[in-house]
PDB file of C-alpha atoms in Angstrom:
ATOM      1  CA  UNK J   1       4.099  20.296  24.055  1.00  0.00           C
ATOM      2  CA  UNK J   2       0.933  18.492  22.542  1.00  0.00           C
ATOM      3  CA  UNK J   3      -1.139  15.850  24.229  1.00  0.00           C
ATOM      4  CA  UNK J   4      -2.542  12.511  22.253  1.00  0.00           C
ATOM      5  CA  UNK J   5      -3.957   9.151  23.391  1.00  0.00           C
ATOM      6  CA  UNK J   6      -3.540   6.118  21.861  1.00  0.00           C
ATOM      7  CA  UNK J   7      -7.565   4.134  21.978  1.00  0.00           C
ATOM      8  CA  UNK J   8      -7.033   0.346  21.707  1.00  0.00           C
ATOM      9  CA  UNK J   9      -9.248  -1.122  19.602  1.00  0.00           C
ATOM     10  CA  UNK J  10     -11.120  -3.394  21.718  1.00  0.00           C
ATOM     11  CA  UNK J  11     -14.532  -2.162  22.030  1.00  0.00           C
ATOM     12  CA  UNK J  12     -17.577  -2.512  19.480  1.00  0.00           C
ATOM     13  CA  UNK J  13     -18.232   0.542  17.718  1.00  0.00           C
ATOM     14  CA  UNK J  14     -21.549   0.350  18.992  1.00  0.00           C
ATOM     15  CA  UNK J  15     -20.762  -0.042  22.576  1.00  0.00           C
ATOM     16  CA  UNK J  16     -18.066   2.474  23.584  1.00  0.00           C
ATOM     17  CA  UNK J  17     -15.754   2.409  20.814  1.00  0.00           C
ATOM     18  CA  UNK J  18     -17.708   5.469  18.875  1.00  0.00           C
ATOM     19  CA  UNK J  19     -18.057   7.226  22.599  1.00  0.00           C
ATOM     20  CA  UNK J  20     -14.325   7.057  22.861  1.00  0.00           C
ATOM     21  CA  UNK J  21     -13.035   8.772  20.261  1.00  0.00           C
ATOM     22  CA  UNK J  22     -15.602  11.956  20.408  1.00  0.00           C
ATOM     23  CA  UNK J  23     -14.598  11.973  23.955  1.00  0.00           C
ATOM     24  CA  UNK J  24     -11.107  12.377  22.990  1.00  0.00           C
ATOM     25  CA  UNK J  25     -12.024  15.095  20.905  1.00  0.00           C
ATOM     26  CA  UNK J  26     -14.118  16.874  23.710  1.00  0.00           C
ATOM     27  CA  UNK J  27     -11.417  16.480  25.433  1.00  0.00           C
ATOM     28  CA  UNK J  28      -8.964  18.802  23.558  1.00  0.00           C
ATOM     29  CA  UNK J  29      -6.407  15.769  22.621  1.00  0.00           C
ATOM     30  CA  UNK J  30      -3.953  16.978  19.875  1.00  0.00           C
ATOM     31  CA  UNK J  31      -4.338  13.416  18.030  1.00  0.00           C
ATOM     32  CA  UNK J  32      -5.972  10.330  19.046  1.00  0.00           C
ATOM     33  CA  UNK J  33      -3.719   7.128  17.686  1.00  0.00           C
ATOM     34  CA  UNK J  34      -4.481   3.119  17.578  1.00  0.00           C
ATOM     35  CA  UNK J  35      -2.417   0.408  17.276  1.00  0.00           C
ATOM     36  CA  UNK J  36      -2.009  -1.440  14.391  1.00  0.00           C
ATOM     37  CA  UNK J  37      -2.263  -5.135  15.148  1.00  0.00           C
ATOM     38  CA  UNK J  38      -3.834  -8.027  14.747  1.00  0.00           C
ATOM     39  CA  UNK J  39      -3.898  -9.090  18.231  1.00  0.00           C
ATOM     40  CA  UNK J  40      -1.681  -7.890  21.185  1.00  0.00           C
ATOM     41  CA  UNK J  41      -0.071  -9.483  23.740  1.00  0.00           C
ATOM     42  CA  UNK J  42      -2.754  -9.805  26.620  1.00  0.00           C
ATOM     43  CA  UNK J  43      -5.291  -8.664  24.561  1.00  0.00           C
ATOM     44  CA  UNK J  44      -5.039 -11.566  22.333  1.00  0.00           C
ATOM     45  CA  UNK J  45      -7.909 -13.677  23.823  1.00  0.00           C
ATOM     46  CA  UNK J  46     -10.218 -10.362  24.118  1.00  0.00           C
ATOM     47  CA  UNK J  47     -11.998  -8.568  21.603  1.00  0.00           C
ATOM     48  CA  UNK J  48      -9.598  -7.011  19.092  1.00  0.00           C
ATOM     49  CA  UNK J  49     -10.684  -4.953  16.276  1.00  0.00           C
ATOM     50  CA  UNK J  50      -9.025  -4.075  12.489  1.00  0.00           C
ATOM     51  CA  UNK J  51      -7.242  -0.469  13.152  1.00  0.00           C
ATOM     52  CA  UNK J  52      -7.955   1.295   9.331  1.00  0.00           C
ATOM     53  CA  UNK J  53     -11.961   0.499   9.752  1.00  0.00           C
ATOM     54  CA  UNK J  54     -11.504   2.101  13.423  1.00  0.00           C
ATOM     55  CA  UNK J  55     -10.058   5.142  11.758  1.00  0.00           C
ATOM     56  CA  UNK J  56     -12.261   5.319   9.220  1.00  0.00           C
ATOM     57  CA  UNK J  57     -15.283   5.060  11.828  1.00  0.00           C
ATOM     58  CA  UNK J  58     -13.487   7.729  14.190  1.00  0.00           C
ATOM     59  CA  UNK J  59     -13.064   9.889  10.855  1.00  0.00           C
ATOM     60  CA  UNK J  60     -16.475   9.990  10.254  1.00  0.00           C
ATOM     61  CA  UNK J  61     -17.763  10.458  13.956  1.00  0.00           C
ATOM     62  CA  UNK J  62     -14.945  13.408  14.678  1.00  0.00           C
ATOM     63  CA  UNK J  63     -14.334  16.921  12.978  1.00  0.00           C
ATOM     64  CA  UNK J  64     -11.375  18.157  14.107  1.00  0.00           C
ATOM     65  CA  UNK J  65      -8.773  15.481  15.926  1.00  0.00           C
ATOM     66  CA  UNK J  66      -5.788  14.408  14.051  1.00  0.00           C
ATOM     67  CA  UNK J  67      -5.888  10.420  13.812  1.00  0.00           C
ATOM     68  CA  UNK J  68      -3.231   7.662  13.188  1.00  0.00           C
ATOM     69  CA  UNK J  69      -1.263   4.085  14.054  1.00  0.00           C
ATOM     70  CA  UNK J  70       1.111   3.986  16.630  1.00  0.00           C
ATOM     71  CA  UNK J  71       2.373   1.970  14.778  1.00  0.00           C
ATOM     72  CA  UNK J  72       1.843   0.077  11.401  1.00  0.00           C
ATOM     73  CA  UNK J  73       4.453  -2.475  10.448  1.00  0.00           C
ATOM     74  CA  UNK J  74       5.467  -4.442   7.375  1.00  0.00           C
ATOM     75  CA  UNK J  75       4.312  -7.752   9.398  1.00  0.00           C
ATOM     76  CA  UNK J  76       1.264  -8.221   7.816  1.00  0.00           C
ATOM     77  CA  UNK J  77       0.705  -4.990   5.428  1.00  0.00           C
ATOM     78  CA  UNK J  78       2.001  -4.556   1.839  1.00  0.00           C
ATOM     79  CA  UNK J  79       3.372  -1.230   0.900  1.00  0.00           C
ATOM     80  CA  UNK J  80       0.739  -1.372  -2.271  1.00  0.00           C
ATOM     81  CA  UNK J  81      -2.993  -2.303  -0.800  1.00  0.00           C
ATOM     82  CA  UNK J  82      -2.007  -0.102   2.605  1.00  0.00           C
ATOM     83  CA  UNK J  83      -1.060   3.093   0.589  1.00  0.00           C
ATOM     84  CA  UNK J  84      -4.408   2.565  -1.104  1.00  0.00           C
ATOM     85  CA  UNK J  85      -6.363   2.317   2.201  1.00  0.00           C
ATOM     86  CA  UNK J  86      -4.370   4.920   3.290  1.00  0.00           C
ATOM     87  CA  UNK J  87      -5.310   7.776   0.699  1.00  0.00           C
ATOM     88  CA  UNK J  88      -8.553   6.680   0.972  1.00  0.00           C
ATOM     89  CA  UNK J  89      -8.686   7.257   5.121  1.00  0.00           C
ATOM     90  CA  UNK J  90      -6.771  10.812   4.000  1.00  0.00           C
ATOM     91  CA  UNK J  91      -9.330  11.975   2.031  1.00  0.00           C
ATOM     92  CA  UNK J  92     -12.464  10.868   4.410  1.00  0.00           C
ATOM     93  CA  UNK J  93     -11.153  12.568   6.880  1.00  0.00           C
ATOM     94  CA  UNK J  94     -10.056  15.740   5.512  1.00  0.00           C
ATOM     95  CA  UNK J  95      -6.657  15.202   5.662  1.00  0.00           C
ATOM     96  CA  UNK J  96      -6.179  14.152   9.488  1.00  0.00           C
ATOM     97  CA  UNK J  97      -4.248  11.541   9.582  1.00  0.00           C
ATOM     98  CA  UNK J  98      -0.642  10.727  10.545  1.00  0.00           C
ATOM     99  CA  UNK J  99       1.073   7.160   9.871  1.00  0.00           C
ATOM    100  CA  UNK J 100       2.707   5.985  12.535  1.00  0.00           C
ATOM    101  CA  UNK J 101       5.280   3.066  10.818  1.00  0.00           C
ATOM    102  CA  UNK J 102       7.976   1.012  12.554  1.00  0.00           C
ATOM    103  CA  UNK J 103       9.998  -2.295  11.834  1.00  0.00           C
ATOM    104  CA  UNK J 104       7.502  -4.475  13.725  1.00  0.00           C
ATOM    105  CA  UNK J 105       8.002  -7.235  16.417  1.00  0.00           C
ATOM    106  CA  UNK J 106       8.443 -10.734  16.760  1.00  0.00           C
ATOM    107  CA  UNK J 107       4.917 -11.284  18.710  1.00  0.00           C
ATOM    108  CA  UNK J 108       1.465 -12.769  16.951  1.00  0.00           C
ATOM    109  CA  UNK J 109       1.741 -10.107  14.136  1.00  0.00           C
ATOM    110  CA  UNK J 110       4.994 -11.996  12.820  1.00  0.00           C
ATOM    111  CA  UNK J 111       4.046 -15.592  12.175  1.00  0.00           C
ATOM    112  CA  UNK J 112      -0.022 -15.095  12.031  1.00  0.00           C
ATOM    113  CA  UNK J 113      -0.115 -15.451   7.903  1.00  0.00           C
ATOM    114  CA  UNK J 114       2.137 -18.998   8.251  1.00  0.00           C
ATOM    115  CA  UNK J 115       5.788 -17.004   8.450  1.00  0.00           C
ATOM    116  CA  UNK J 116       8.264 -17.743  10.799  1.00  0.00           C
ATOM    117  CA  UNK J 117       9.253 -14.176  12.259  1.00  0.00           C
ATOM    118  CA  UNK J 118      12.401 -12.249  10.416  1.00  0.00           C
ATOM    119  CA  UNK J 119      15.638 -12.271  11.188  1.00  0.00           C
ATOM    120  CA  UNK J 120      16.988  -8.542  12.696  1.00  0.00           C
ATOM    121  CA  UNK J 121      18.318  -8.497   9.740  1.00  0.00           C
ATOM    122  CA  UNK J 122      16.042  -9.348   7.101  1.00  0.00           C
ATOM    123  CA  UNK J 123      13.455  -7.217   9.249  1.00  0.00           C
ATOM    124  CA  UNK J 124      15.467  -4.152   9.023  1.00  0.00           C
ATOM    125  CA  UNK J 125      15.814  -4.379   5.108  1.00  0.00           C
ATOM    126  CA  UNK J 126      12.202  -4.963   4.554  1.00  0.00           C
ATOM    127  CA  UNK J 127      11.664  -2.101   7.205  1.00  0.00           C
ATOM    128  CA  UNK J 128      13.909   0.519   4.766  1.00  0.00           C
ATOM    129  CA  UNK J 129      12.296  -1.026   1.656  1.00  0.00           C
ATOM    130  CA  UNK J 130       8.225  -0.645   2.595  1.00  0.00           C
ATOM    131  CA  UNK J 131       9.386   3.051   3.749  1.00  0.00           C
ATOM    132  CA  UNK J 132      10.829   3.857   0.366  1.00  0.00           C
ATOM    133  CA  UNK J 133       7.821   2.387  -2.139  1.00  0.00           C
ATOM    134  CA  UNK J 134       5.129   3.291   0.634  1.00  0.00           C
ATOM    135  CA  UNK J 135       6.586   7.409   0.185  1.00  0.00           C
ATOM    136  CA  UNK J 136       6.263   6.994  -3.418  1.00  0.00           C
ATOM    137  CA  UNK J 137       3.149   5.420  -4.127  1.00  0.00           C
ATOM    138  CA  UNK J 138       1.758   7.979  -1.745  1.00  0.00           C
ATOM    139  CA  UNK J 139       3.454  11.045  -3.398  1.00  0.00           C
ATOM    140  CA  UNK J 140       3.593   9.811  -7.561  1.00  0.00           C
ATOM    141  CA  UNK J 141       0.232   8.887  -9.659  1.00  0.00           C
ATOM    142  CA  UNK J 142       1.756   5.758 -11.263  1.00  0.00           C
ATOM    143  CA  UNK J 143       4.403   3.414  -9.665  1.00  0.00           C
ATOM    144  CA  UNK J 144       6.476   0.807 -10.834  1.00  0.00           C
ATOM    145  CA  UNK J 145       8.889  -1.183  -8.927  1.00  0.00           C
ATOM    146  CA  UNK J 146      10.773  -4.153  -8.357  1.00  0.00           C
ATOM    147  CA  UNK J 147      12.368  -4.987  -4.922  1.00  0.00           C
ATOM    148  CA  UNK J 148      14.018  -7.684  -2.855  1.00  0.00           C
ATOM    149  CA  UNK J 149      10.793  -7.839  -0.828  1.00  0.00           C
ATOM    150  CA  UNK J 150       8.015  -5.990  -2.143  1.00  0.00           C
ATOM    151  CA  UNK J 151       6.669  -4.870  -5.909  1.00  0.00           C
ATOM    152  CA  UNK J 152       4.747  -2.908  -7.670  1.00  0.00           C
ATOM    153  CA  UNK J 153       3.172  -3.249 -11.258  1.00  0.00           C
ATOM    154  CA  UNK J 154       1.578   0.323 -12.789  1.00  0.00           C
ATOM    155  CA  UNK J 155       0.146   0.565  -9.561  1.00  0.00           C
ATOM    156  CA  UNK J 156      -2.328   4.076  -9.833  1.00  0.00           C
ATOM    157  CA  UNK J 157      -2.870   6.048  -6.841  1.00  0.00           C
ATOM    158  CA  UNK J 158      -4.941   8.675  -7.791  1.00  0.00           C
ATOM    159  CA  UNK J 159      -5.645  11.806  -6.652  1.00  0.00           C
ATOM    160  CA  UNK J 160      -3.224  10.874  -3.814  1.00  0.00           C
ATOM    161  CA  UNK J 161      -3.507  12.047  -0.348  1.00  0.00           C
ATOM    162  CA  UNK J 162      -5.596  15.119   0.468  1.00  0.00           C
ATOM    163  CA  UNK J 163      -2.364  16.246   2.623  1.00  0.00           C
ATOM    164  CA  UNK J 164       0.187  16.798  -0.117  1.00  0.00           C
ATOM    165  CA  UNK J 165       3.035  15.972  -0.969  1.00  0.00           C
ATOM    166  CA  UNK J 166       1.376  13.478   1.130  1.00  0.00           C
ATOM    167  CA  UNK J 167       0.069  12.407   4.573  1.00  0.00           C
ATOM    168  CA  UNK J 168       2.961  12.350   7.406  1.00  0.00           C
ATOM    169  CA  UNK J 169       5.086   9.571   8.273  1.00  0.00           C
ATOM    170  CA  UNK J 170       5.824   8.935  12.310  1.00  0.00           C
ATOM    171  CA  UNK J 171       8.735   6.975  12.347  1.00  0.00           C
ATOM    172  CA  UNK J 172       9.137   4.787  15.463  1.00  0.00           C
ATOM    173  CA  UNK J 173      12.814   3.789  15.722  1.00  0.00           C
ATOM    174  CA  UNK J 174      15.843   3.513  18.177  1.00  0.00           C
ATOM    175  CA  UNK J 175      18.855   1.657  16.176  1.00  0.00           C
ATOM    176  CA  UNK J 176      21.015   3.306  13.485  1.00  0.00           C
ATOM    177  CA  UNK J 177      18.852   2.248  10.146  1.00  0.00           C
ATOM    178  CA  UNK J 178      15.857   2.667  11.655  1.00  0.00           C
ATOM    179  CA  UNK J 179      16.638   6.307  12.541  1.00  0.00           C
ATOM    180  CA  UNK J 180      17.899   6.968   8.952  1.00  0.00           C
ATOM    181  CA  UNK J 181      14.659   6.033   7.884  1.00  0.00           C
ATOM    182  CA  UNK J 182      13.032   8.678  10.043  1.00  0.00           C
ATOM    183  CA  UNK J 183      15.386  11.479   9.342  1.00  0.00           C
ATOM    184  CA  UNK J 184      14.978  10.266   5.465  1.00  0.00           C
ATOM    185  CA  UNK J 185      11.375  10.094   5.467  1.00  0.00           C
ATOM    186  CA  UNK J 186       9.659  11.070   8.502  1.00  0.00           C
ATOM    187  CA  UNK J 187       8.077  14.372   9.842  1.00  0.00           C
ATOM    188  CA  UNK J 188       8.052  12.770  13.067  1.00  0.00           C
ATOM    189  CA  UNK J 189      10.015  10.456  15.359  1.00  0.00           C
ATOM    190  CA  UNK J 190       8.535   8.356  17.746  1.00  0.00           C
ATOM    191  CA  UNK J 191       9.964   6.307  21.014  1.00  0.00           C
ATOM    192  CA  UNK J 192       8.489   4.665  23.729  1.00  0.00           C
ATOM    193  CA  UNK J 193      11.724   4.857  25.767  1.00  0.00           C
ATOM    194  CA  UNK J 194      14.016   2.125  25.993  1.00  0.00           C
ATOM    195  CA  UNK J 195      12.339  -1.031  26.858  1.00  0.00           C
ATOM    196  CA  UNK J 196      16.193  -2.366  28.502  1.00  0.00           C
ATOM    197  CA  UNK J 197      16.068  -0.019  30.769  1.00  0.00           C
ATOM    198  CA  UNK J 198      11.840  -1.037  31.977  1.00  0.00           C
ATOM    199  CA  UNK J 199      12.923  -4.302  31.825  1.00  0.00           C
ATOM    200  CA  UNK J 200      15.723  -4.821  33.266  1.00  0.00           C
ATOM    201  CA  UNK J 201      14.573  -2.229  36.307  1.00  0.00           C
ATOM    202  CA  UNK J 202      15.754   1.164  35.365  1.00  0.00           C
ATOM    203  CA  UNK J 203      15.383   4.084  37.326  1.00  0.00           C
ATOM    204  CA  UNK J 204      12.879   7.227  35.625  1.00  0.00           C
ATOM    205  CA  UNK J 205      16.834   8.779  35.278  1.00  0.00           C
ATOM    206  CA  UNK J 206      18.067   5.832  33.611  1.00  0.00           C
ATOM    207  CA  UNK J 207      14.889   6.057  31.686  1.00  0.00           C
ATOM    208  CA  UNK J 208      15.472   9.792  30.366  1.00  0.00           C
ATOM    209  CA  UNK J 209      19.007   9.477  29.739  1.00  0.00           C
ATOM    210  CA  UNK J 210      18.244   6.631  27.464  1.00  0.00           C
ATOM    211  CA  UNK J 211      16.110   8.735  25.372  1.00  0.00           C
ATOM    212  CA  UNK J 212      18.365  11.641  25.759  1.00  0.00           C
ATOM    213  CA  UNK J 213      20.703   9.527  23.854  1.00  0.00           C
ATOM    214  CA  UNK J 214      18.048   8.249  21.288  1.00  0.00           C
ATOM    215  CA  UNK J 215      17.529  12.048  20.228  1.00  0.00           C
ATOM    216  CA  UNK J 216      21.452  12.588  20.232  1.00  0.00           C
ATOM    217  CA  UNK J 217      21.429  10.193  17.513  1.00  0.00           C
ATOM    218  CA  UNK J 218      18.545  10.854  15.676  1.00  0.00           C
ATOM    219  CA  UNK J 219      20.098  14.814  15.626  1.00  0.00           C
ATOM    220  CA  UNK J 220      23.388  13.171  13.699  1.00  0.00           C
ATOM    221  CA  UNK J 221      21.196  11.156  11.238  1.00  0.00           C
ATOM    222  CA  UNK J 222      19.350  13.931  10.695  1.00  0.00           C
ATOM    223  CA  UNK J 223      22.322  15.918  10.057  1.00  0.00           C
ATOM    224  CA  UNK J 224      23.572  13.312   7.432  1.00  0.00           C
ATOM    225  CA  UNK J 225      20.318  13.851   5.677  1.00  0.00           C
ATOM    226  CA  UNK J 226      20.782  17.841   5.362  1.00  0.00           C
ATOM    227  CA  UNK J 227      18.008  18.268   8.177  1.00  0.00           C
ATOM    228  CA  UNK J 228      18.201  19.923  11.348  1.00  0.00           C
ATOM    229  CA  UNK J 229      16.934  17.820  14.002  1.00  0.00           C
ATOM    230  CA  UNK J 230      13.544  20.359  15.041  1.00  0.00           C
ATOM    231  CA  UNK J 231      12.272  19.716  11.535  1.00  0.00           C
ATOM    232  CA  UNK J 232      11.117  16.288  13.603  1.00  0.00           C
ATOM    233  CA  UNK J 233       8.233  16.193  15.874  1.00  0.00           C
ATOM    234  CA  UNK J 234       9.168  14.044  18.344  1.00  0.00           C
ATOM    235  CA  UNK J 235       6.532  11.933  19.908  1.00  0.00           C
ATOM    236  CA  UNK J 236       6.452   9.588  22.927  1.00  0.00           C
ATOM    237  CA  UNK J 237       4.063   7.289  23.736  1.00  0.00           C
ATOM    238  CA  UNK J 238       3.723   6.550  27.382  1.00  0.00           C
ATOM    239  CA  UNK J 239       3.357   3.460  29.552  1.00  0.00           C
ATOM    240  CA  UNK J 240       6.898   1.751  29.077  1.00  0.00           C
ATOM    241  CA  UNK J 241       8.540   3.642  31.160  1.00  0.00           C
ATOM    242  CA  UNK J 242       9.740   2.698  34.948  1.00  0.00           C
ATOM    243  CA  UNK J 243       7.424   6.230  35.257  1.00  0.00           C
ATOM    244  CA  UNK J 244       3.984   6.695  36.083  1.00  0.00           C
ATOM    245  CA  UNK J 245       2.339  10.152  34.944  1.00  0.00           C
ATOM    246  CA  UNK J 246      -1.233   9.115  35.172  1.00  0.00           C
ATOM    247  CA  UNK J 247      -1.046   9.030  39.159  1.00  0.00           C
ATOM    248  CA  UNK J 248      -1.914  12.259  39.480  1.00  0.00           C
ATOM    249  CA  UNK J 249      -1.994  15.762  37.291  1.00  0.00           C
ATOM    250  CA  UNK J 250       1.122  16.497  39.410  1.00  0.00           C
ATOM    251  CA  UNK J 251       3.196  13.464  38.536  1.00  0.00           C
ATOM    252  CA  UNK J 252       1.608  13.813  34.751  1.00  0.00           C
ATOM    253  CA  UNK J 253       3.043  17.300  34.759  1.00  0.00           C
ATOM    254  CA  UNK J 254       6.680  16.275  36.619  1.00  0.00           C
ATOM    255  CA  UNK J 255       6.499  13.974  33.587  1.00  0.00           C
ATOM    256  CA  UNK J 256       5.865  16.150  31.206  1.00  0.00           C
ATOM    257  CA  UNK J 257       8.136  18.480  31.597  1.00  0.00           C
ATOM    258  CA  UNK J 258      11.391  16.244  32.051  1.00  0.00           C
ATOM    259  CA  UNK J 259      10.750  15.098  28.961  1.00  0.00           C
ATOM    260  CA  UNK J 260       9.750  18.686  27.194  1.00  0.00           C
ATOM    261  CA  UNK J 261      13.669  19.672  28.480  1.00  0.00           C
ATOM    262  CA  UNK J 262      14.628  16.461  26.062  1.00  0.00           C
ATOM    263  CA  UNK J 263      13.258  17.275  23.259  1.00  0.00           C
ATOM    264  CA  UNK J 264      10.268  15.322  23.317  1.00  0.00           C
ATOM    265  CA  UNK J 265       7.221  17.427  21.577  1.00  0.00           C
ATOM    266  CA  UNK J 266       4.258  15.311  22.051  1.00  0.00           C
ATOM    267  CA  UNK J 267       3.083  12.600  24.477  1.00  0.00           C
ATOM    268  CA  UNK J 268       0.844   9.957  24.176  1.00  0.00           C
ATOM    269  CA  UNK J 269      -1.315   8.832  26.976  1.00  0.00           C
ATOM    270  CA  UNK J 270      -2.957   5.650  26.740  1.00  0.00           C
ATOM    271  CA  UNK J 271      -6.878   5.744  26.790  1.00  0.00           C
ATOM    272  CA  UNK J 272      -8.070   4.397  29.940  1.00  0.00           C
ATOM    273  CA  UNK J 273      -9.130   0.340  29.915  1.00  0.00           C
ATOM    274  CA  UNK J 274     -10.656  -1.625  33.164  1.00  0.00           C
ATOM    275  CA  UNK J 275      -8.683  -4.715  33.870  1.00  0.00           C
ATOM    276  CA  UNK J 276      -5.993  -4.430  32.109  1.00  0.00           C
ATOM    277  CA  UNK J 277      -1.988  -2.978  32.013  1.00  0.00           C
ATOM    278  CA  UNK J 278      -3.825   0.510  31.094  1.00  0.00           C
ATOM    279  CA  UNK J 279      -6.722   0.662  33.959  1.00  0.00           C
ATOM    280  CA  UNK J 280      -6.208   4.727  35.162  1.00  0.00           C
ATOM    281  CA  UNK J 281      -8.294   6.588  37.376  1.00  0.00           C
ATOM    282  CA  UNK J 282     -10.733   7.664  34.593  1.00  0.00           C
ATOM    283  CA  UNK J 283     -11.477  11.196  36.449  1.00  0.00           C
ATOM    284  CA  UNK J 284      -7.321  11.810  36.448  1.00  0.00           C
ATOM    285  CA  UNK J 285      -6.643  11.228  33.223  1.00  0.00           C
ATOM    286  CA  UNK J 286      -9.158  13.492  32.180  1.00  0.00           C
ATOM    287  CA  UNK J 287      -7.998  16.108  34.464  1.00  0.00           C
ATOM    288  CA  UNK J 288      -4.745  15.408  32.470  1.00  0.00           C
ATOM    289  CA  UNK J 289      -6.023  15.958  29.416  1.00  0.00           C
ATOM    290  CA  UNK J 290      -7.959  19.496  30.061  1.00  0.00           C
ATOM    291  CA  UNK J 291      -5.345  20.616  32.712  1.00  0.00           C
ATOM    292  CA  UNK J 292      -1.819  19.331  32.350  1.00  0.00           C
ATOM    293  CA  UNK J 293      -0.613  21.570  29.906  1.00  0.00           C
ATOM    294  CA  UNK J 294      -1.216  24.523  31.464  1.00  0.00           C
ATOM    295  CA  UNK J 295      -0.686  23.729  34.338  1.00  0.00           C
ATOM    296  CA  UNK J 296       2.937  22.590  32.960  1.00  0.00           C
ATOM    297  CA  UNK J 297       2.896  26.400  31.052  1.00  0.00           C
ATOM    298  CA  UNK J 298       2.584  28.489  34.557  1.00  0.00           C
ATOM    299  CA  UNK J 299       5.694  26.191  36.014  1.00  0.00           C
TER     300      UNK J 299
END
């Protein structure tokens, strides 16, 4: 089991934002993730910053701490000027960083450049089709291509990622095409439960049965793609679940190991915020961090 947080990027560098991320690091965190919005849900009237320039910052002020989206979408991103960014971040960072990708939502990321937000349809298509040109322009020097959605003209990408063949893909994906994307492309899986079962008042069982069956599937669409379903690191991030593992090192650790006897390989632990959905007991969740895991290894 590895531990993460995800940092939300809603402090000025210059005023806690730097401070968080070499905390993270101090902290032993196997990766320390952002989202990749443009605003987000309560957060939209707050201070909200641009997540490559945080990971570019957090690059520069960190030395060993993987970094990465949880999760980038097509919404507002073309497959073309992010792979670009994204070699770049690769390189500055010495080959740290993991892309977290998913379909996207329907919230202010969907209609903020004058769009109305995509059918499930039409969402899941240009899903599968930024997947497929974003893995080649990040693996091939010179890429042409012509799609429903997206294109490319000659587009050069070189020297490519420092991570070769390139940097890894975290899928996030429940439904059927989205987990053939994952078992096509990813080197990780990612899930933040099933949001029916938080929503409509689920029990923590209900909760873990639901992902229990997201992993069954992912095994069989791995298994249609000639892969075996450990090739997958499979990643949760917390916080939308009916659970609540940042009470206490003891319920973190409960946590943590129900969902180690899934499957699940890594968890991600939002980084503390006052005043908001993610306000934790600072002096917990950093007990978490430097002694949930081994206190879940001597169970």
């Amino acid at each position: 089991m590895r531990l993460s947080t995800v940092i939300l990027p809603v402090h000025r560098w210059s005023e806690g934002g730097r401070e968080a991320w070499q905390r993270a690091e101090e902290l032993g965190f196997h990766a320390a993730y952002t989202y990749d919005h443009l605003s987000w849900r309560s957060f939209r009237d707050q201070a909200w910053f641009g997540a490559l320039p945080t990971l570019t910052a957090a690059a520069a002020a960190t030395s060993r701490l993987r970094l990465g989206t949880l999760v980038t979408s097509p919404n507002f991103r073309h497959p073309v000027t992010l792979a670009k960014e994204l070699i770049s971040l690769d390189d500055i960072s010495d080959g740290r960083i993991t892309l977290g990708i998913g379909a996207g939502g329907n919230g202010f990321d969907a209609t903020a450049l004058g769009q109305e937000p995509w059918e499930p349809r039409e969402r899941a298509d240009r899903f599968a089709e930024f997947v497929g040109l974003l893995d080649r322009l990040l693996t091939q020097d010179v890429v042409s291509y012509a799609g429903d959605h997206y294109s490319a003209h000659e587009v050069r990408n070189i020297p490519g990622c420092a991570q070769r063949p390139r940097l890894p893909f975290a899928v996030a994906a429940t439904g059927p095409r989205g987990l053939r994307l994952a078992a096509q492309y990813g080197q990780a899986w990612v899930t933040t439960g099933d949001p029916k079962v938080s929503n409509g008042g689920g029990t923590s069982d209900d909760s873990r049965e639901a992902v229990r069956g997201q992993i069954e599937r992912l095994g069989k669409a791995c298994a249609d793609q000639g892969r075996e379903l450990a090739d997958l690191q499979k990643i949760m991030l917390t916080g939308f679940t009916p659970d609540r593992p940042l009470d206490s090192v003891d319920a973190f650790v409960d946590f943590a190991g129900r969902h180690a006897e899934l499957g699940i390989d890594e968890l991600v632990l939002h980084w503390p915020i006052a005043d908001s959905l993610f306000e934790t007991d600072v002096a917990v969740f950093e007990r978490i961090a430097t002694e949930g895991l081994a206190q879940l290894a001597a169970r």
